[in-house]
Tab-separated table of C-alpha atoms and ligand atoms in Angstrom:
chain	number	residue	atom	x	y	z
A	1	MET	CA	0.000	0.000	0.000
A	2	LEU	CA	1.397	3.369	-1.112
A	3	PHE	CA	1.325	6.680	0.787
A	4	ASP	CA	1.322	9.817	-1.378
A	5	THR	CA	2.632	12.219	1.272
A	6	HIS	CA	2.073	15.417	-0.731
A	7	ALA	CA	-0.738	16.093	-3.207
A	8	HIS	CA	-2.836	19.224	-3.817
A	9	TYR	CA	-6.380	18.044	-4.518
A	10	ASP	CA	-7.662	21.562	-3.759
A	11	ASP	CA	-6.257	22.581	-7.165
A	12	ALA	CA	-8.891	23.640	-9.720
A	13	ARG	CA	-7.536	21.066	-12.169
A	14	PHE	CA	-9.346	18.427	-10.080
A	15	ASP	CA	-12.705	20.222	-10.062
A	16	ASP	CA	-14.245	18.050	-12.779
A	17	ASP	CA	-13.404	14.618	-11.399
A	18	ARG	CA	-12.084	15.021	-7.840
A	19	ASP	CA	-14.544	12.697	-6.143
A	20	ALA	CA	-14.313	9.941	-8.768
A	21	LEU	CA	-10.518	10.118	-8.725
A	22	LEU	CA	-10.163	10.085	-4.927
A	23	SER	CA	-12.777	7.368	-4.442
A	24	ALA	CA	-10.764	5.094	-6.755
A	25	MET	CA	-7.492	5.459	-4.815
A	26	PRO	CA	-7.807	2.531	-2.360
A	27	GLU	CA	-8.539	0.028	-5.166
A	28	ASN	CA	-5.433	1.332	-6.939
A	29	ASN	CA	-3.156	0.525	-3.999
A	30	VAL	CA	-2.937	4.164	-2.826
A	31	GLY	CA	-3.915	3.713	0.807
A	32	LEU	CA	-2.984	7.100	2.265
A	33	ILE	CA	-2.790	10.671	0.943
A	34	LEU	CA	-1.730	13.840	2.728
A	35	ASN	CA	-2.997	17.108	1.230
A	36	PRO	CA	-1.000	20.142	2.402
A	37	GLY	CA	-2.463	23.660	2.360
A	38	CYS	CA	-0.822	26.748	0.854
A	39	ASP	CA	-3.105	29.433	2.316
A	40	VAL	CA	-6.363	29.575	4.307
A	41	PRO	CA	-8.785	28.473	1.532
A	42	SER	CA	-6.630	25.522	0.396
A	43	SER	CA	-5.972	24.478	4.007
A	44	ARG	CA	-9.724	24.482	4.671
A	45	LYS	CA	-10.294	22.359	1.559
A	46	ALA	CA	-7.558	19.959	2.656
A	47	VAL	CA	-9.354	19.554	5.990
A	48	SER	CA	-12.698	18.981	4.260
A	49	TYR	CA	-11.229	16.130	2.128
A	50	ALA	CA	-9.690	14.601	5.254
A	51	GLN	CA	-13.118	14.693	6.901
A	52	LYS	CA	-14.729	13.060	3.858
A	53	TYR	CA	-12.214	10.318	2.959
A	54	PRO	CA	-10.882	8.031	5.705
A	55	PHE	CA	-7.540	7.602	3.884
A	56	MET	CA	-6.839	11.342	3.580
A	57	TYR	CA	-5.008	13.603	6.023
A	58	ALA	CA	-4.321	17.331	5.954
A	59	ALA	CA	-1.628	19.866	6.703
A	60	VAL	CA	-2.292	23.578	7.081
A	61	GLY	CA	0.111	26.381	6.270
A	62	ILE	CA	1.058	29.486	4.321
A	63	HIS	CA	3.275	28.718	1.319
A	64	PRO	CA	6.044	31.314	0.730
A	65	GLU	CA	4.408	32.317	-2.570
A	66	ASN	CA	1.033	32.870	-0.865
A	67	ILE	CA	1.922	35.419	1.825
A	68	GLY	CA	-0.689	38.159	1.760
A	69	ALA	CA	-0.838	41.441	3.677
A	70	ASP	CA	-3.173	39.700	6.155
A	71	TRP	CA	-0.814	36.800	6.889
A	72	GLU	CA	-0.979	37.247	10.673
A	73	GLN	CA	-4.731	36.827	10.628
A	74	ALA	CA	-4.351	33.853	8.279
A	75	LEU	CA	-1.903	32.306	10.720
A	76	SER	CA	-4.338	32.551	13.600
A	77	LEU	CA	-7.098	30.914	11.501
A	78	LEU	CA	-4.707	28.095	10.592
A	79	ARG	CA	-3.750	27.698	14.224
A	80	ASP	CA	-7.429	27.163	15.117
A	81	LEU	CA	-7.787	24.587	12.330
A	82	ALA	CA	-4.661	22.722	13.459
A	83	GLN	CA	-5.847	22.663	17.071
A	84	ASN	CA	-9.442	21.640	16.412
A	85	GLU	CA	-9.221	19.223	13.500
A	86	PRO	CA	-7.793	15.831	14.475
A	87	LYS	CA	-6.835	14.931	10.902
A	88	VAL	CA	-4.474	17.922	10.597
A	89	ARG	CA	-1.121	16.172	11.049
A	90	ALA	CA	1.418	18.838	10.058
A	91	ILE	CA	2.094	22.507	9.437
A	92	GLY	CA	2.756	22.902	5.727
A	93	GLU	CA	3.613	23.671	3.253
A	94	ILE	CA	5.911	26.371	4.588
A	95	GLY	CA	9.393	27.581	3.763
A	96	LEU	CA	11.219	29.824	1.306
A	97	ASP	CA	10.992	30.274	-2.456
A	98	TYR	CA	13.751	32.444	-3.914
A	99	TYR	CA	13.174	31.131	-7.427
A	100	TRP	CA	9.963	33.142	-7.795
A	101	GLU	CA	10.883	35.903	-5.335
A	102	LYS	CA	13.896	38.070	-6.157
A	103	ASP	CA	13.085	41.081	-3.963
A	104	GLU	CA	15.151	41.176	-0.771
A	105	ARG	CA	12.417	42.677	1.420
A	106	ALA	CA	9.897	40.091	0.266
A	107	ARG	CA	12.441	37.352	0.954
A	108	ALA	CA	12.942	38.734	4.470
A	109	ARG	CA	9.175	38.558	4.968
A	110	GLN	CA	9.144	34.936	3.801
A	111	GLN	CA	11.714	34.212	6.506
A	112	VAL	CA	9.554	35.862	9.173
A	113	VAL	CA	6.468	33.879	8.137
A	114	PHE	CA	8.485	30.644	7.954
A	115	ARG	CA	9.839	31.210	11.499
A	116	ARG	CA	6.394	31.992	12.860
A	117	GLN	CA	5.058	28.728	11.422
A	118	MET	CA	8.014	26.780	12.841
A	119	GLU	CA	7.068	28.280	16.235
A	120	LEU	CA	3.473	27.187	15.696
A	121	ALA	CA	4.609	23.634	14.895
A	122	GLU	CA	6.750	23.615	18.016
A	123	THR	CA	3.879	24.823	20.201
A	124	LEU	CA	1.387	22.336	18.759
A	125	HIS	CA	3.900	19.432	18.628
A	126	LEU	CA	3.283	18.934	14.918
A	127	PRO	CA	5.834	18.126	12.203
A	128	VAL	CA	6.457	20.538	9.322
A	129	ILE	CA	6.402	20.139	5.540
A	130	VAL	CA	9.120	22.380	4.119
A	131	HIS	CA	9.214	23.891	0.633
A	132	ASP	CA	12.750	25.023	-0.240
A	133	ARG	CA	13.293	26.367	-3.730
A	134	ASP	CA	16.682	27.965	-4.410
A	135	ALA	CA	16.873	28.979	-0.737
A	136	HIS	CA	18.881	26.089	0.709
A	137	SER	CA	21.175	27.913	3.129
A	138	ASP	CA	18.477	30.188	4.604
A	139	CYS	CA	16.042	27.262	4.913
A	140	LEU	CA	18.633	25.191	6.701
A	141	ALA	CA	19.553	28.096	9.001
A	142	ILE	CA	15.925	28.537	10.093
A	143	THR	CA	15.448	24.771	10.444
A	144	ARG	CA	18.481	24.656	12.760
A	145	GLN	CA	16.917	27.345	14.975
A	146	PHE	CA	14.118	24.911	15.926
A	147	PRO	CA	15.812	21.742	17.139
A	148	ALA	CA	12.592	20.510	18.786
A	149	VAL	CA	10.777	20.482	15.420
A	150	THR	CA	11.115	17.755	12.781
A	151	GLY	CA	9.358	17.142	9.525
A	152	VAL	CA	9.997	16.562	5.879
A	153	TYR	CA	11.759	18.513	3.146
A	154	HIS	CA	9.390	17.941	0.257
A	155	CYS	CA	10.566	17.618	-3.351
A	156	TYR	CA	14.081	17.685	-1.936
A	157	ALA	CA	16.499	19.523	-4.218
A	158	GLY	CA	19.499	20.262	-1.982
A	159	SER	CA	22.934	18.704	-1.835
A	160	VAL	CA	24.007	15.418	-0.248
A	161	GLU	CA	25.819	17.473	2.425
A	162	MET	CA	22.662	19.362	3.372
A	163	ALA	CA	20.693	16.092	3.319
A	164	ARG	CA	23.092	14.619	5.879
A	165	GLU	CA	22.572	17.577	8.194
A	166	LEU	CA	18.777	17.393	7.840
A	167	LEU	CA	18.841	13.669	8.602
A	168	GLN	CA	20.844	14.435	11.730
A	169	LEU	CA	18.206	16.974	12.732
A	170	GLY	CA	15.598	14.201	12.443
A	171	TYR	CA	14.085	15.215	9.114
A	172	TYR	CA	12.789	13.007	6.333
A	173	LEU	CA	13.411	13.686	2.639
A	174	SER	CA	10.635	13.290	0.115
A	175	PHE	CA	10.901	12.879	-3.639
A	176	THR	CA	8.595	13.639	-6.566
A	177	GLY	CA	8.613	12.634	-10.234
A	178	VAL	CA	11.917	14.531	-10.583
A	179	ILE	CA	13.753	11.305	-9.656
A	180	THR	CA	12.267	9.621	-12.733
A	181	PHE	CA	13.673	12.254	-15.109
A	182	LYS	CA	16.775	11.404	-17.122
A	183	ASN	CA	18.736	14.461	-15.889
A	184	ALA	CA	18.046	13.819	-12.180
A	185	ARG	CA	21.662	13.197	-11.228
A	186	LYS	CA	21.678	15.237	-7.994
A	187	ALA	CA	18.451	13.819	-6.547
A	188	VAL	CA	19.623	10.302	-7.401
A	189	GLU	CA	22.830	10.878	-5.398
A	190	VAL	CA	20.772	12.049	-2.414
A	191	VAL	CA	18.476	9.007	-2.603
A	192	ARG	CA	21.543	6.783	-2.671
A	193	ALA	CA	23.010	8.520	0.411
A	194	THR	CA	19.774	8.495	2.437
A	195	PRO	CA	18.728	5.453	4.480
A	196	LEU	CA	15.431	3.967	3.299
A	197	ASP	CA	13.836	4.574	6.690
A	198	ARG	CA	14.125	8.359	6.105
A	199	LEU	CA	12.709	8.551	2.579
A	200	MET	CA	9.145	9.385	1.603
A	201	ILE	CA	7.423	9.503	-1.777
A	202	GLU	CA	4.988	12.074	-3.117
A	203	THR	CA	3.438	13.217	-6.375
A	204	ASP	CA	3.032	16.975	-5.635
A	205	ALA	CA	-0.041	16.556	-7.869
A	206	PRO	CA	-1.237	18.214	-10.044
A	207	TYR	CA	2.372	19.289	-10.735
A	208	MET	CA	5.509	17.257	-11.439
A	209	ALA	CA	4.091	14.216	-13.235
A	210	PRO	CA	6.723	11.471	-13.408
A	211	GLU	CA	7.999	9.800	-16.565
A	212	PRO	CA	6.358	8.549	-18.765
A	213	PHE	CA	3.478	10.919	-17.924
A	214	ARG	CA	5.578	14.114	-17.865
A	215	GLY	CA	3.601	17.229	-18.811
A	216	ARG	CA	0.204	15.717	-17.940
A	217	ARG	CA	-1.925	16.409	-14.881
A	218	ASN	CA	-0.355	14.424	-12.085
A	219	SER	CA	-2.294	12.424	-9.477
A	220	SER	CA	-1.630	9.926	-6.708
A	221	LEU	CA	-2.261	7.135	-9.252
A	222	TYR	CA	1.348	7.730	-10.373
A	223	VAL	CA	3.000	7.603	-6.934
A	224	HIS	CA	4.133	4.014	-7.612
A	225	ARG	CA	6.606	5.468	-10.146
A	226	MET	CA	8.580	7.094	-7.306
A	227	ALA	CA	8.702	3.809	-5.365
A	228	GLU	CA	9.954	2.071	-8.518
A	229	ALA	CA	12.608	4.743	-9.103
A	230	ILE	CA	13.901	4.496	-5.517
A	231	ALA	CA	13.914	0.689	-5.735
A	232	GLN	CA	15.999	0.885	-8.883
A	233	ILE	CA	18.450	3.463	-7.459
A	234	LYS	CA	18.938	1.501	-4.247
A	235	GLY	CA	18.789	-1.978	-5.777
A	236	LEU	CA	15.910	-3.038	-3.513
A	237	PRO	CA	12.628	-4.839	-4.186
A	238	VAL	CA	9.889	-2.318	-4.955
A	239	GLU	CA	7.616	-3.994	-2.348
A	240	GLU	CA	10.144	-3.124	0.348
A	241	VAL	CA	10.388	0.516	-0.783
A	242	GLU	CA	6.606	0.713	-0.837
A	243	ARG	CA	6.242	-0.764	2.648
A	244	VAL	CA	9.024	1.270	4.307
A	245	THR	CA	8.139	4.638	2.759
A	246	THR	CA	4.526	4.124	3.881
A	247	GLU	CA	5.693	3.281	7.418
A	248	ASN	CA	7.891	6.396	7.418
A	249	GLY	CA	4.975	8.652	6.516
A	250	LYS	CA	2.770	7.033	9.126
A	251	ARG	CA	5.453	7.476	11.791
A	252	LEU	CA	6.083	11.156	10.947
A	253	PHE	CA	2.402	12.092	10.688
A	254	ARG	CA	1.334	9.810	13.574
A	255	ILE	CA	-1.145	7.816	11.553
A	256	GLU	CA	-2.266	4.556	13.161
A	257	SER	CA	-3.565	1.334	11.590
B	1	LIG	NI1	3.384	21.232	-2.952
């Protein structure tokens, strides 16, 4: 049974067939899905899917690209959701995105909002789901400031060196369809250097469809491709990768059964 630890079913690209698609997941060997939020509306939707489908869980958070002028108010709404909804299992996705944000003041604000959400995770004893795009050293610096918090770096794109430090801090590393691409040399090296009991798989649907579906709308139906890619890189049976990555996600997000 596969666990897609990161998929955005709140995206409008699922509006036409969301229920049919999600209802078919268990019979397609996708036994668990975690839907992270990127702002208040998407976090609320993530919670509503978790309420509706027994195999879905939610995270709530403000993504670095979704920081509005009212972010403090948004944060207090998300705090209420995280405290009152039992299927909210993480704060995320949160972090830094310097690929889309070049302005120094806006980057400084991303850091403030990231820190505030790390504090929230610490207070609520929840793990975090970190988005780090072209911001490796600042992300790591903020992560280090919260040694009581662990979580997962999603769609991990850093170096092997940074991966080692994150593993030491108790973090998991999660991989998308990127590891199925031909030019994925760096991610492949990280997978090789990371023990299986610290790896997770995700689709990041509707984005990042793996080979041979690249360019199409992604969904959790393709999460087996990441298990196959890791099995191939590590020379392990795919059943073992499937079983261990699912256990890892359940351990991090405290999912029983
Ligand atoms: Ni995402």
